[in-house]
Amino acid sequence: MKSSRGAVLFHSLSRVAALCVTLLAATVVSYPAIAQAAAPEEIKLDYAYYSPESLVIRQQGWLEKEFAPDHTTIKWVLSLGSNRALEYLNSGAIDIGSTAGLAAVLGRANGNPIRAVYIFSRPEWTALVVRRDSPLKSVADLKGKKIAATKGTDPFLFALRALHTAGLTRDDVEIVNLQHPDGRTALASGQVDAWAGLDPHMAAAQVDDGARLLYRNVDFNTYGFLNAREDFIKEHPDTLARVLKVYEHARVWIGTHPDETAKIISEESKVSLPVAKLQLSRNDFSQPQPGTKQIDALKAAAPILTQEQLVKPGTDLNQVIDALIDVRIAQPVIASAGGK
């Protein structure tokens, strides 16, 4: 009798154990499919002369290698300024784009569905530039003068903030809306009195034209943001994390390969090597994680958008900034790469 009962008990336990193994196996097999969705057929992102990481990644083919097993096409689109990158993001021409921080705030405040997910650099990439022989000595001297600037970009907003330091507004000057390289040309030819420059064009004006920086203020240079469309973040969070992993690799690589990076900037931007080195020297790559520091800097800068009536009356810019900065995706990527 005992032997019979033991056999029945053993048989029952065996069935339970087998069922557990089956359920465990099913869980293990199904989990990866849930945790990591398939990559899209195409990833559209920009490259910009003011974003060294984008130039390095594109030149090295690192994104293409990362997504080769998924048969995902990488489509690169050149952005000549934050205004172009924001236009491309808003229209869906790109999924991921690089802009200045305050320009991203302006874009989101005006309905651009983006979030800032990574910091590609903390640059001093803009200043007010004049010709070598210019009689202008201070921002106050710009009253009644022509200033070239690309509307909707950090240099444009920098120029407005600089004017405010001397008690001036854009009504006291004539702002000539030109893309960054055209602004440099207009300054050199005497069509404008000053230019809100952007590297590498600003560095080229200094090195090649002997141009002078009339006013510089690193605190008025907002961070370099890598932004993603909200629908892309929602539909492809794993893909975005993999893109940020490549950006993080590029950030670290730049720190250990400054000469090679300068050469890539020189070749891609079609500027001399000394110009590329000057541009690179004005970038701080040590703060890739968006967070409180960027939020505080943007909230300090944001009043210019209201003062100059660049956003709708009643816009809560603090709320816009809080919604813009997205810390979630970059955190584990940077941590796993050993970044700060």
Coordinates of C-alpha atoms in Angstrom, one line a residue:
M1 CA 0.0 0.0 0.0
K2 CA 2.8 2.4 0.9
S3 CA 4.6 1.6 -2.3
S4 CA 1.4 2.4 -4.3
R5 CA 0.8 5.7 -2.5
G6 CA 4.4 6.7 -3.0
A7 CA 4.2 5.9 -6.7
V8 CA 1.1 8.1 -7.1
L9 CA 2.7 10.9 -5.1
F10 CA 5.8 10.7 -7.2
H11 CA 3.8 10.7 -10.4
S12 CA 1.8 13.8 -9.2
L13 CA 5.0 15.7 -8.3
S14 CA 6.6 14.8 -11.6
R15 CA 3.6 16.3 -13.5
V16 CA 3.8 19.5 -11.4
A17 CA 7.5 19.8 -12.0
A18 CA 7.1 19.2 -15.7
L19 CA 4.4 21.9 -15.8
C20 CA 6.6 24.4 -14.0
V21 CA 9.5 23.7 -16.4
T22 CA 7.2 24.2 -19.3
L23 CA 5.8 27.5 -17.9
L24 CA 9.4 28.7 -17.1
A25 CA 10.6 27.8 -20.6
A26 CA 7.7 29.7 -22.1
T27 CA 8.4 32.7 -20.0
V28 CA 12.1 32.7 -20.9
V29 CA 11.4 32.4 -24.6
S30 CA 8.7 35.1 -24.8
Y31 CA 10.4 37.7 -22.6
P32 CA 13.0 39.0 -25.1
A33 CA 10.3 39.6 -27.7
I34 CA 8.5 41.8 -25.2
A35 CA 11.5 43.6 -23.8
Q36 CA 13.1 44.5 -27.1
A37 CA 10.9 45.5 -30.0
A38 CA 12.1 45.1 -33.6
A39 CA 14.0 48.0 -35.0
P40 CA 12.2 50.1 -37.7
E41 CA 13.0 49.7 -41.3
E42 CA 14.6 53.2 -41.4
I43 CA 16.1 55.6 -38.9
K44 CA 16.2 59.2 -40.0
L45 CA 18.5 61.6 -38.2
D46 CA 20.5 64.7 -38.8
Y47 CA 24.2 65.5 -38.9
A48 CA 25.4 69.0 -38.2
Y49 CA 28.7 70.8 -38.4
Y50 CA 28.1 72.1 -34.8
S51 CA 27.7 68.5 -33.5
P52 CA 31.1 66.7 -33.6
E53 CA 29.5 63.4 -32.5
S54 CA 27.2 63.3 -35.5
L55 CA 30.1 63.9 -37.8
V56 CA 32.2 61.2 -36.2
I57 CA 29.4 58.7 -36.1
R58 CA 28.5 59.3 -39.8
Q59 CA 32.1 59.2 -41.0
Q60 CA 32.9 56.0 -39.1
G61 CA 29.6 54.2 -40.1
W62 CA 28.9 53.2 -36.5
L63 CA 25.1 53.4 -36.7
E64 CA 25.1 51.4 -39.9
K65 CA 27.1 48.7 -38.1
E66 CA 24.9 48.8 -35.0
F67 CA 21.7 48.2 -37.0
A68 CA 23.1 46.0 -39.8
P69 CA 21.7 42.8 -38.1
D70 CA 18.3 44.4 -38.2
H71 CA 18.5 45.4 -41.9
T72 CA 17.7 48.9 -40.8
T73 CA 18.5 51.7 -43.2
I74 CA 20.2 54.8 -41.7
K75 CA 19.2 58.0 -43.4
W76 CA 21.4 61.1 -42.7
V77 CA 20.1 64.6 -43.3
L78 CA 22.3 67.7 -43.1
S79 CA 21.1 70.4 -40.7
L80 CA 22.7 73.8 -41.2
G81 CA 21.2 75.2 -38.0
S82 CA 18.8 74.5 -35.1
N83 CA 16.0 76.1 -37.2
R84 CA 16.5 73.5 -39.9
A85 CA 16.7 70.6 -37.5
L86 CA 13.5 71.7 -35.8
E87 CA 11.7 72.0 -39.1
Y88 CA 12.8 68.5 -40.1
L89 CA 11.7 67.1 -36.7
N90 CA 8.3 68.9 -36.9
S91 CA 7.6 67.6 -40.4
G92 CA 8.8 64.0 -39.6
A93 CA 11.7 64.3 -42.1
I94 CA 13.9 63.1 -39.3
D95 CA 13.3 61.2 -36.1
I96 CA 16.3 62.5 -34.2
G97 CA 17.9 65.9 -34.5
S98 CA 20.5 68.1 -32.9
T99 CA 19.7 71.6 -31.8
A100 CA 20.7 74.2 -29.2
G101 CA 18.8 74.0 -25.9
L102 CA 16.9 77.3 -26.0
A103 CA 16.0 76.7 -29.7
A104 CA 14.5 73.4 -28.6
V105 CA 12.4 75.2 -26.0
L106 CA 11.2 77.6 -28.6
G107 CA 10.3 74.8 -30.9
R108 CA 8.4 72.8 -28.3
A109 CA 6.6 76.0 -27.0
N110 CA 5.3 76.5 -30.6
G111 CA 4.0 72.9 -30.9
N112 CA 7.0 70.9 -32.1
P113 CA 6.5 67.3 -30.6
I114 CA 10.0 66.7 -29.3
R115 CA 11.9 65.8 -26.2
A116 CA 15.6 66.3 -25.4
V117 CA 17.1 62.9 -24.7
Y118 CA 20.9 63.5 -24.7
I119 CA 23.5 66.3 -24.4
F120 CA 26.0 66.1 -27.2
S121 CA 28.1 68.9 -25.8
R122 CA 28.3 72.0 -23.6
P123 CA 29.6 74.5 -26.2
E124 CA 30.7 78.0 -26.5
W125 CA 29.7 78.0 -30.2
T126 CA 28.3 81.5 -30.6
A127 CA 29.3 85.1 -30.0
L128 CA 28.8 88.5 -31.7
V129 CA 31.4 88.8 -34.4
V130 CA 32.7 91.9 -36.2
R131 CA 35.3 92.5 -38.9
R132 CA 38.9 93.1 -37.9
D133 CA 38.7 96.8 -38.8
S134 CA 35.3 97.4 -37.2
P135 CA 35.0 100.6 -35.1
L136 CA 32.4 98.8 -32.9
K137 CA 33.7 98.3 -29.4
S138 CA 30.7 97.2 -27.3
V139 CA 27.2 95.8 -27.6
A140 CA 25.9 99.4 -27.0
D141 CA 27.6 100.4 -30.3
L142 CA 25.3 98.1 -32.2
K143 CA 22.3 100.5 -31.9
G144 CA 21.1 101.2 -35.4
K145 CA 23.4 98.6 -37.0
K146 CA 22.7 95.5 -39.1
I147 CA 23.3 92.1 -37.4
A148 CA 23.2 88.9 -39.4
A149 CA 21.5 86.0 -37.5
T150 CA 19.6 82.8 -38.3
K151 CA 16.2 83.2 -36.7
G152 CA 15.2 80.3 -34.4
T153 CA 18.7 79.3 -33.5
D154 CA 21.0 79.8 -30.5
P155 CA 23.0 82.5 -32.1
F156 CA 19.8 84.5 -32.8
L157 CA 18.7 84.1 -29.2
F158 CA 22.2 84.8 -28.0
A159 CA 22.1 88.1 -30.0
L160 CA 18.8 89.1 -28.4
R161 CA 20.1 88.4 -24.9
A162 CA 23.4 90.3 -25.6
L163 CA 21.4 93.3 -26.7
H164 CA 19.4 93.2 -23.5
T165 CA 22.7 93.5 -21.5
A166 CA 23.1 97.0 -23.0
G167 CA 19.5 98.0 -22.6
L168 CA 18.7 97.3 -26.3
T169 CA 16.1 95.2 -28.0
R170 CA 15.8 93.9 -31.6
D171 CA 13.8 97.1 -32.4
D172 CA 17.0 99.0 -31.9
V173 CA 18.9 97.1 -34.6
E174 CA 18.2 95.6 -38.0
I175 CA 18.4 91.8 -37.9
V176 CA 19.2 90.3 -41.3
N177 CA 17.9 86.7 -41.4
L178 CA 20.7 84.6 -43.0
Q179 CA 21.8 81.0 -42.6
H180 CA 25.0 80.7 -40.6
P181 CA 27.5 80.4 -43.5
D182 CA 25.8 83.3 -45.4
G183 CA 26.1 85.4 -42.3
R184 CA 29.8 85.0 -42.3
T185 CA 30.0 86.0 -46.0
A186 CA 27.7 89.1 -45.3
L187 CA 30.0 90.2 -42.5
A188 CA 33.2 89.8 -44.5
S189 CA 31.7 91.7 -47.5
G190 CA 30.5 94.6 -45.3
Q191 CA 26.8 93.9 -45.9
V192 CA 26.2 93.8 -42.2
D193 CA 28.0 95.4 -39.2
A194 CA 28.0 92.3 -37.0
W195 CA 27.1 88.6 -37.1
A196 CA 25.8 86.2 -34.5
G197 CA 28.2 83.5 -35.4
L198 CA 28.2 79.8 -35.1
D199 CA 31.1 77.3 -35.1
P200 CA 32.7 76.1 -37.3
H201 CA 31.9 79.2 -39.4
M202 CA 32.7 81.6 -36.5
A203 CA 36.1 79.9 -35.9
A204 CA 36.8 80.1 -39.7
A205 CA 36.0 83.8 -39.6
Q206 CA 38.5 84.3 -36.8
V207 CA 41.3 82.2 -38.2
D208 CA 40.9 82.9 -41.9
D209 CA 39.3 86.4 -42.0
G210 CA 40.8 87.9 -38.8
A211 CA 37.4 88.6 -37.5
R212 CA 37.0 89.8 -33.9
L213 CA 34.6 88.6 -31.2
L214 CA 32.8 91.7 -30.0
Y215 CA 30.8 90.0 -27.2
R216 CA 31.1 86.5 -25.8
N217 CA 29.3 84.9 -22.8
V218 CA 29.5 81.2 -22.3
D219 CA 26.5 81.3 -20.0
F220 CA 24.4 82.6 -22.9
N221 CA 25.4 79.5 -25.0
T222 CA 22.7 76.8 -24.2
Y223 CA 23.6 73.1 -24.3
G224 CA 23.7 71.0 -27.5
F225 CA 20.6 68.8 -27.3
L226 CA 19.9 65.6 -29.2
N227 CA 16.1 65.6 -29.6
A228 CA 13.7 62.9 -30.6
R229 CA 10.1 63.0 -31.8
E230 CA 7.7 61.9 -29.1
D231 CA 6.1 59.3 -31.4
F232 CA 9.5 57.8 -32.1
I233 CA 10.3 57.6 -28.4
K234 CA 7.0 55.9 -27.7
E235 CA 7.2 53.4 -30.6
H236 CA 10.9 52.7 -30.6
P237 CA 12.4 53.2 -27.2
D238 CA 14.9 50.3 -27.6
T239 CA 16.0 51.7 -30.9
L240 CA 16.5 55.1 -29.5
A241 CA 18.6 53.6 -26.6
R242 CA 20.8 51.9 -29.2
V243 CA 21.3 55.2 -31.0
L244 CA 22.3 56.9 -27.7
K245 CA 24.7 54.1 -27.1
V246 CA 26.5 54.9 -30.3
Y247 CA 26.5 58.6 -29.4
E248 CA 27.9 57.8 -26.0
H249 CA 30.6 55.7 -27.7
A250 CA 31.4 58.7 -30.0
R251 CA 31.5 61.1 -27.0
V252 CA 34.1 59.0 -25.3
W253 CA 36.0 58.4 -28.5
I254 CA 36.3 62.1 -29.2
G255 CA 37.9 62.6 -25.7
T256 CA 40.7 60.1 -26.6
H257 CA 41.1 61.0 -30.3
P258 CA 41.0 64.8 -30.4
D259 CA 43.3 65.0 -33.5
E260 CA 41.3 62.5 -35.4
T261 CA 38.1 64.3 -34.5
A262 CA 39.5 67.6 -35.6
K263 CA 40.4 66.0 -38.9
I264 CA 36.9 64.6 -39.4
I265 CA 35.4 68.0 -38.6
S266 CA 37.8 69.7 -41.0
E267 CA 36.9 67.2 -43.8
E268 CA 33.1 67.2 -43.2
S269 CA 32.8 71.0 -42.7
K270 CA 35.3 71.9 -45.3
V271 CA 37.3 74.1 -43.0
S272 CA 41.0 74.1 -42.3
L273 CA 42.5 71.9 -39.5
P274 CA 43.3 75.0 -37.3
V275 CA 39.7 76.1 -37.6
A276 CA 38.4 72.6 -36.6
K277 CA 40.8 72.5 -33.6
L278 CA 39.6 75.9 -32.4
Q279 CA 35.9 74.8 -32.7
L280 CA 36.7 71.5 -30.9
S281 CA 38.4 73.4 -28.1
R282 CA 35.2 75.3 -27.3
N283 CA 33.2 72.2 -26.6
D284 CA 32.8 70.4 -23.2
F285 CA 31.8 66.8 -23.7
S286 CA 31.7 65.9 -20.0
Q287 CA 27.9 66.2 -19.3
P288 CA 25.9 63.9 -21.6
Q289 CA 23.0 63.3 -19.2
P290 CA 20.2 65.8 -19.5
G291 CA 18.8 66.9 -16.1
T292 CA 18.5 69.6 -13.5
K293 CA 21.5 71.6 -14.7
Q294 CA 20.0 72.0 -18.2
I295 CA 16.6 72.7 -16.8
D296 CA 17.9 75.5 -14.6
A297 CA 20.0 77.0 -17.4
L298 CA 17.0 77.0 -19.8
K299 CA 14.7 78.5 -17.2
A300 CA 17.2 81.3 -16.7
A301 CA 17.3 81.9 -20.4
A302 CA 13.7 81.4 -21.3
P303 CA 12.4 85.0 -20.4
I304 CA 14.0 86.3 -23.6
L305 CA 11.4 84.3 -25.5
T306 CA 8.6 86.1 -23.8
Q307 CA 10.2 89.5 -23.8
E308 CA 10.8 89.3 -27.5
Q309 CA 7.3 87.9 -28.2
L310 CA 8.6 84.7 -29.8
V311 CA 6.0 82.5 -28.0
K312 CA 2.2 82.9 -27.6
P313 CA 1.1 85.2 -24.7
G314 CA 0.5 83.2 -21.6
T315 CA 2.9 80.3 -22.5
D316 CA 4.2 78.7 -19.3
L317 CA 7.8 78.2 -20.4
N318 CA 8.8 76.5 -17.1
Q319 CA 6.2 73.8 -17.9
V320 CA 7.5 73.6 -21.5
I321 CA 11.0 73.1 -20.3
D322 CA 10.0 70.4 -17.7
A323 CA 8.2 68.5 -20.5
L324 CA 11.1 68.9 -22.9
I325 CA 13.8 67.3 -20.8
D326 CA 13.6 63.5 -20.8
V327 CA 16.1 61.9 -18.6
R328 CA 14.8 58.3 -18.8
I329 CA 16.5 56.8 -21.9
A330 CA 20.0 58.2 -21.5
Q331 CA 20.5 57.3 -17.8
P332 CA 20.9 53.5 -18.2
V333 CA 22.9 54.0 -21.5
I334 CA 25.4 56.3 -19.9
A335 CA 25.6 54.3 -16.7
S336 CA 26.3 51.1 -18.6
A337 CA 29.0 52.8 -20.6
G338 CA 30.6 54.1 -17.5
G339 CA 29.8 57.8 -18.3
K340 CA 28.9 60.5 -15.9

